[in-house]
Coordinates of C-alpha atoms in Angstrom, one line a residue:
M1 CA 0.0 0.0 0.0
Q2 CA 1.2 3.5 -0.9
K3 CA 2.0 5.8 2.0
S4 CA -1.0 8.2 1.6
C5 CA -2.0 11.7 2.7
Y6 CA -5.5 10.8 1.5
S7 CA -8.1 9.3 3.7
Y8 CA -8.3 6.1 1.5
P9 CA -5.9 3.5 0.3
V10 CA -4.0 4.0 -2.9
E11 CA -2.7 0.7 -4.4
F12 CA -0.7 -0.3 -7.5
V13 CA -1.5 -3.8 -8.6
E14 CA -0.6 -5.7 -11.7
D15 CA -3.5 -7.7 -13.2
V16 CA -6.1 -6.5 -10.7
F17 CA -8.6 -9.3 -11.6
G18 CA -5.9 -12.0 -11.7
E19 CA -4.5 -13.8 -8.7
S20 CA -4.0 -10.7 -6.5
S21 CA -6.4 -10.3 -3.5
V22 CA -5.8 -6.6 -3.3
L23 CA -9.1 -5.6 -4.7
A24 CA -11.1 -8.2 -2.7
D25 CA -9.4 -7.2 0.5
L26 CA -10.1 -3.5 -0.2
L27 CA -13.8 -4.2 -0.9
K28 CA -14.2 -6.3 2.2
K29 CA -12.6 -3.6 4.4
A30 CA -14.7 -0.9 2.8
T31 CA -18.0 -2.7 3.2
G32 CA -17.2 -4.4 6.5
S33 CA -18.4 -7.7 5.0
D34 CA -16.7 -10.9 3.9
E35 CA -19.2 -10.9 1.0
P36 CA -19.1 -7.4 -0.3
K37 CA -22.0 -6.4 -2.6
V38 CA -20.7 -4.6 -5.7
L39 CA -22.1 -2.9 -8.8
I40 CA -19.6 -2.5 -11.7
V41 CA -19.8 0.5 -13.9
A42 CA -17.3 0.1 -16.8
D43 CA -16.0 1.9 -19.9
M44 CA -17.2 0.2 -23.1
N45 CA -13.8 0.7 -24.7
V46 CA -12.1 -1.1 -21.8
V47 CA -14.5 -4.0 -22.0
Q48 CA -14.2 -4.4 -25.7
R49 CA -10.5 -3.9 -25.9
T50 CA -9.4 -6.0 -22.9
E51 CA -9.5 -9.6 -24.0
G52 CA -11.4 -12.0 -21.7
L53 CA -12.1 -9.2 -19.2
G54 CA -15.7 -10.4 -18.4
T55 CA -14.5 -14.0 -17.8
K56 CA -11.7 -12.8 -15.6
I57 CA -14.0 -10.7 -13.5
G58 CA -16.5 -13.6 -13.2
R59 CA -13.8 -15.9 -11.9
Y60 CA -12.4 -13.3 -9.6
V61 CA -15.6 -12.5 -7.8
Q62 CA -16.5 -16.1 -7.4
A63 CA -13.0 -16.9 -6.0
H64 CA -13.2 -14.1 -3.5
G65 CA -16.8 -14.3 -2.4
I66 CA -17.8 -11.0 -4.0
R67 CA -21.5 -10.6 -4.8
L68 CA -22.2 -8.8 -8.1
A69 CA -25.3 -6.6 -7.8
G70 CA -26.9 -7.3 -11.1
S71 CA -25.3 -6.9 -14.6
P72 CA -22.5 -4.4 -15.0
V73 CA -23.4 -1.0 -16.4
V74 CA -21.3 -0.6 -19.5
M75 CA -21.3 2.8 -21.3
A76 CA -19.2 4.6 -23.9
G77 CA -16.4 6.8 -22.5
G78 CA -15.7 10.3 -23.5
E79 CA -17.2 13.6 -22.5
K80 CA -20.6 12.9 -24.2
V81 CA -21.6 10.7 -21.2
K82 CA -21.1 13.8 -18.9
A83 CA -23.0 16.2 -21.3
D84 CA -26.1 14.2 -22.0
N85 CA -28.6 15.9 -19.7
L86 CA -27.8 13.4 -16.9
Q87 CA -29.0 10.4 -18.9
S88 CA -25.9 8.4 -18.2
A89 CA -25.8 9.3 -14.6
L90 CA -29.5 8.4 -14.2
Q91 CA -28.8 5.0 -15.9
V92 CA -26.3 4.3 -13.1
V93 CA -28.8 5.6 -10.5
S94 CA -31.4 3.2 -11.8
A95 CA -29.0 0.3 -11.7
I96 CA -28.0 1.1 -8.1
L97 CA -31.7 1.3 -7.1
S98 CA -32.6 -1.9 -8.9
A99 CA -29.7 -3.8 -7.3
K100 CA -30.8 -2.4 -3.9
L101 CA -27.4 -1.2 -3.0
G102 CA -27.1 0.5 0.4
R103 CA -24.6 2.9 2.0
N104 CA -22.3 0.1 2.9
D105 CA -22.2 -1.4 -0.6
V106 CA -19.9 -0.4 -3.4
V107 CA -20.0 1.0 -6.9
L108 CA -16.8 -0.2 -8.7
A109 CA -15.9 2.3 -11.4
L110 CA -13.6 1.0 -14.1
G111 CA -12.7 3.5 -16.8
G112 CA -11.4 6.9 -17.8
G113 CA -12.1 10.1 -16.0
T114 CA -15.6 10.6 -17.5
I115 CA -16.7 7.1 -16.3
L116 CA -15.3 7.8 -12.9
D117 CA -17.2 11.1 -12.8
V118 CA -20.6 9.7 -14.0
A119 CA -20.4 6.7 -11.7
G120 CA -19.3 8.9 -8.7
Y121 CA -22.0 11.5 -9.4
A122 CA -24.7 8.8 -9.4
A123 CA -23.3 6.9 -6.3
A124 CA -23.1 10.2 -4.3
Q125 CA -26.8 10.9 -4.9
V126 CA -28.4 7.6 -3.8
R127 CA -29.3 7.1 -0.2
G128 CA -26.9 9.8 1.0
G129 CA -24.0 8.2 -0.8
V130 CA -23.1 4.7 -1.9
K131 CA -19.3 3.9 -1.6
I132 CA -17.2 4.1 -4.7
V133 CA -13.9 2.4 -5.6
R134 CA -12.1 3.7 -8.6
I135 CA -10.0 1.7 -11.0
P136 CA -8.7 4.3 -13.6
T137 CA -7.9 2.9 -17.0
T138 CA -6.4 5.9 -18.9
P139 CA -3.1 7.6 -18.2
A140 CA -4.8 10.9 -17.3
A141 CA -7.2 9.2 -14.9
M142 CA -4.4 7.3 -13.3
M143 CA -2.5 10.5 -12.6
D144 CA -5.4 12.9 -11.8
A145 CA -9.1 12.0 -12.1
A146 CA -8.9 9.0 -9.8
F147 CA -7.9 11.3 -6.9
A148 CA -10.7 14.0 -7.4
E149 CA -12.6 14.8 -4.2
Y150 CA -15.8 15.4 -6.2
A151 CA -17.7 14.0 -9.2
A152 CA -19.1 16.2 -11.9
V153 CA -21.2 16.3 -15.0
D154 CA -21.6 19.0 -17.6
S155 CA -24.4 21.3 -18.5
T156 CA -24.9 22.2 -22.1
S157 CA -22.4 25.0 -22.0
V158 CA -20.5 24.7 -18.7
K159 CA -17.9 22.0 -18.1
D160 CA -18.4 20.3 -14.7
A161 CA -21.3 22.6 -13.8
L162 CA -22.9 20.0 -11.5
R163 CA -20.6 18.8 -8.8
V164 CA -21.0 16.8 -5.7
P165 CA -18.5 15.6 -3.0
S166 CA -17.2 12.1 -3.9
V167 CA -14.3 10.7 -2.0
P168 CA -13.5 7.2 -3.0
A169 CA -13.2 4.2 -0.6
G170 CA -10.0 3.3 -2.5
V171 CA -8.1 3.8 -5.7
L172 CA -6.5 0.8 -7.5
I173 CA -4.1 1.5 -10.4
D174 CA -3.4 -1.3 -12.9
V175 CA -1.4 0.4 -15.6
T176 CA -1.9 -2.6 -18.0
F177 CA -5.4 -1.3 -18.7
A178 CA -3.9 1.7 -20.5
S179 CA -2.8 -0.6 -23.3
S180 CA -6.5 -0.6 -24.4
V181 CA -6.7 3.2 -25.0
L182 CA -6.4 4.9 -28.4
D183 CA -3.2 6.8 -29.3
G184 CA -4.8 10.2 -28.7
V185 CA -5.8 9.3 -25.2
W186 CA -2.4 7.9 -24.4
R187 CA -0.6 11.0 -25.8
G188 CA -2.9 13.5 -24.0
G189 CA -2.3 11.7 -20.7
I190 CA 1.1 13.2 -20.3
G191 CA -0.5 16.6 -19.9
E192 CA -1.7 15.7 -16.4
A193 CA 1.9 14.6 -15.5
V194 CA 3.3 17.9 -16.8
R195 CA 0.5 20.0 -15.1
Q196 CA 1.6 18.5 -11.7
A197 CA 5.3 18.8 -12.3
V198 CA 5.6 22.2 -13.9
V199 CA 4.3 24.1 -10.8
L200 CA 5.0 21.7 -7.9
D201 CA 7.9 19.4 -8.7
A202 CA 10.9 20.4 -10.7
A203 CA 12.6 17.0 -10.1
L204 CA 9.5 15.3 -11.6
M205 CA 9.6 17.6 -14.6
K206 CA 13.2 16.6 -15.2
K207 CA 12.2 12.9 -15.0
L208 CA 9.4 13.5 -17.5
V209 CA 11.7 15.1 -20.0
K210 CA 13.9 12.0 -19.9
L211 CA 10.9 9.7 -20.3
G212 CA 9.4 11.7 -23.1
S213 CA 10.5 9.7 -26.1
A214 CA 9.7 6.3 -24.5
Y215 CA 6.3 7.6 -23.4
C216 CA 5.6 8.7 -26.9
A217 CA 6.5 5.2 -28.2
R218 CA 3.9 3.7 -25.8
E219 CA 6.4 1.8 -23.8
S220 CA 4.6 0.3 -20.9
A221 CA 7.6 0.6 -18.6
A222 CA 7.7 4.4 -19.3
L223 CA 4.0 4.7 -18.5
S224 CA 4.4 2.8 -15.3
E225 CA 7.3 4.9 -14.2
T226 CA 5.5 8.1 -15.1
V227 CA 2.3 7.2 -13.2
K228 CA 4.1 6.0 -10.1
A229 CA 6.2 9.2 -10.1
V230 CA 3.2 11.5 -10.5
V231 CA 1.2 9.7 -7.8
A232 CA 4.2 9.8 -5.4
S233 CA 4.5 13.6 -6.1
R234 CA 0.8 14.1 -5.4
L235 CA 1.0 12.2 -2.2
K236 CA 4.0 14.3 -1.1
K237 CA 3.3 17.7 -2.5
G238 CA -0.5 17.7 -3.0
S239 CA -2.3 18.5 -6.2
T240 CA -2.8 21.6 -8.2
A241 CA -5.6 23.4 -10.2
F242 CA -3.0 24.9 -12.5
A243 CA -4.2 25.5 -16.1
Q244 CA -7.6 23.9 -15.4
W245 CA -9.7 27.1 -16.0
S246 CA -8.5 27.4 -19.6
A247 CA -8.8 23.7 -20.3
L248 CA -12.3 23.5 -19.0
R249 CA -13.3 26.6 -21.0
L250 CA -11.7 25.3 -24.3
E251 CA -13.7 22.0 -23.9
S252 CA -17.0 23.8 -23.5
M253 CA -16.3 26.3 -26.3
S254 CA -15.7 23.3 -28.6
G255 CA -19.0 21.7 -27.7
Y256 CA -16.9 19.0 -26.0
K257 CA -15.3 18.0 -29.3
L258 CA -11.9 18.9 -27.9
P259 CA -10.9 16.0 -25.6
H260 CA -9.7 16.9 -22.1
G261 CA -6.4 15.2 -22.8
Y262 CA -5.7 17.8 -25.6
A263 CA -7.3 20.7 -23.8
V264 CA -5.0 20.5 -20.8
P265 CA -1.7 20.7 -22.8
I266 CA -3.0 23.8 -24.6
G267 CA -3.9 25.3 -21.3
I268 CA -0.4 24.6 -20.0
C269 CA 1.2 26.3 -23.0
L270 CA -1.0 29.3 -22.5
E271 CA -0.1 29.6 -18.8
L272 CA 3.6 29.2 -19.5
A273 CA 3.6 31.8 -22.2
Y274 CA 1.8 34.1 -19.7
A275 CA 4.4 33.3 -17.0
V276 CA 7.2 34.2 -19.5
E277 CA 5.4 37.5 -20.4
K278 CA 5.2 38.4 -16.7
G279 CA 8.9 37.5 -16.1
A280 CA 8.1 34.6 -13.8
L281 CA 9.5 31.8 -16.0
K282 CA 12.6 31.5 -18.1
V283 CA 12.1 31.1 -21.8
A284 CA 14.4 28.1 -21.9
D285 CA 12.2 26.4 -19.2
R286 CA 9.0 27.1 -21.1
N287 CA 10.5 25.7 -24.3
K288 CA 11.6 22.6 -22.5
V289 CA 8.1 21.9 -21.3
V290 CA 6.5 22.7 -24.7
E291 CA 9.0 20.4 -26.5
L292 CA 8.1 17.6 -24.2
L293 CA 4.4 18.0 -24.9
R294 CA 5.1 18.2 -28.6
T295 CA 7.4 15.1 -28.5
C296 CA 4.7 13.1 -26.8
G297 CA 2.0 14.2 -29.2
A298 CA 0.0 15.9 -26.5
L299 CA -0.2 19.1 -28.6
D300 CA -1.8 17.4 -31.6
G301 CA -5.1 19.2 -30.7
L302 CA -3.6 22.7 -31.0
G303 CA -3.8 23.0 -34.7
H304 CA -7.5 22.2 -34.6
S305 CA -8.1 24.7 -31.8
V306 CA -6.7 27.9 -33.2
H307 CA -10.2 29.2 -33.9
L308 CA -11.0 28.8 -30.2
L309 CA -7.9 30.6 -29.0
G310 CA -8.8 33.4 -31.4
Q311 CA -11.9 34.1 -29.4
A312 CA -10.1 35.9 -26.6
D313 CA -13.3 37.4 -24.9
N314 CA -15.0 34.0 -24.9
L315 CA -11.9 32.2 -23.6
L316 CA -11.2 34.7 -20.9
A317 CA -14.7 34.4 -19.7
G318 CA -13.5 31.1 -18.4
L319 CA -11.7 33.1 -15.7
D320 CA -15.0 34.5 -14.5
A321 CA -16.6 31.0 -14.5
W322 CA -13.6 29.7 -12.6
A323 CA -14.0 32.5 -10.0
L324 CA -17.6 31.4 -9.4
S325 CA -16.4 27.8 -8.6
A326 CA -13.4 28.9 -6.6
G327 CA -15.1 31.6 -4.6
G328 CA -12.8 34.3 -5.9
P329 CA -10.7 35.6 -8.8
S330 CA -7.4 34.2 -7.7
R331 CA -5.9 31.2 -9.5
K332 CA -2.8 29.0 -9.4
A333 CA -0.1 30.3 -11.7
C334 CA 3.5 29.3 -12.6
G335 CA 6.1 31.3 -10.6
G336 CA 9.0 29.4 -12.1
L337 CA 9.8 25.8 -12.9
G338 CA 8.4 23.7 -10.1
K339 CA 7.0 26.7 -8.3
Q340 CA 3.3 27.5 -7.9
V341 CA 2.1 31.0 -6.9
E342 CA -1.4 32.4 -6.1
E343 CA -2.2 35.2 -8.5
Q344 CA -5.0 37.3 -7.1
E345 CA -5.9 39.1 -10.4
V346 CA -5.0 38.0 -13.9
D347 CA -3.4 40.5 -16.2
R348 CA -5.9 40.1 -19.0
E349 CA -4.1 42.3 -21.4
A350 CA -1.0 40.1 -21.0
M351 CA -3.1 37.0 -21.4
R352 CA -4.6 38.5 -24.6
K353 CA -1.1 39.2 -25.9
V354 CA 0.1 35.7 -25.4
L355 CA -3.1 34.3 -26.9
K356 CA -2.4 36.2 -30.1
E357 CA 1.1 34.8 -30.2
L358 CA -0.2 31.3 -29.6
V359 CA -2.7 31.7 -32.5
S360 CA -0.2 33.2 -34.9
V361 CA 2.7 30.8 -34.3
P362 CA 1.3 27.6 -32.8
P363 CA 3.9 25.0 -31.7
K364 CA 4.5 22.4 -34.4
T365 CA 2.8 19.1 -33.8

């Protein structure tokens, strides 16, 4: 078990539905029962792309005395399940009610960040909150979404507009699931690692630069090392909201066509350009980070987002939306490589200037 500053266990396990008892032990502890009752909510992509997953799960629960509460809820991943007027969340609610899950039972969420959100949002609503255990299956979810203290779904125009507290009973990370994701999901995942490192952990940033080429090549060892390093950094240094306001705004401006994994790296580039403009970050350090994102393919969405970046007023309105959620206008900003600062008021003219530069000369992809 990882040494954790969280109130729940964080475990790395290889082949979670294989011979390991880690999941079963966690479920039994969370429910206080030797026969935990569990409803599985799973990402369709994971189910379809992981050979024999259903059979493995069936054998696992039988071997460990786990009671499956009805058929698993399997839904497509991606932002559309969070932006469908609560239809996906209500599907999970209906399954929870039909299975008669109580507050000491568990929803086991297996998927990327959107599946974790939808499952968590539904679980938090029923009977004052059914327990949830998260098994993230995408690189970004393994490094960020799995540790969120809330679950959120979208309105038609506002990303994560509806949020409820959702602290998991445990997080289990099996990096082998990431082999099932599409290339774009893999490439975009490095953005969450960079977002953590660039304002909180200079040593981690140095490690990520070294791993960049191997990560780009989808080497499983590089992914494993990256995820473990990021999780260790989160446990030691905490997490950050750096670059989130712009990423969330870009997603909603695109009608959720721009994936989160591509929106985050663009937001990082915008914030770093702003930090350079304000004299808080060296140009060489900015270029190092941008080059890593480019090498990993995380900036592949930039060329398709120039029209969004050109709408400065619309994009900067994301700062106002962020202030509503944060309770004030301040935000986390880069004060140098590995250094985070609290900026009370954004210099919007400086932000407009760097937006123009980003539109006119976007980094090569």
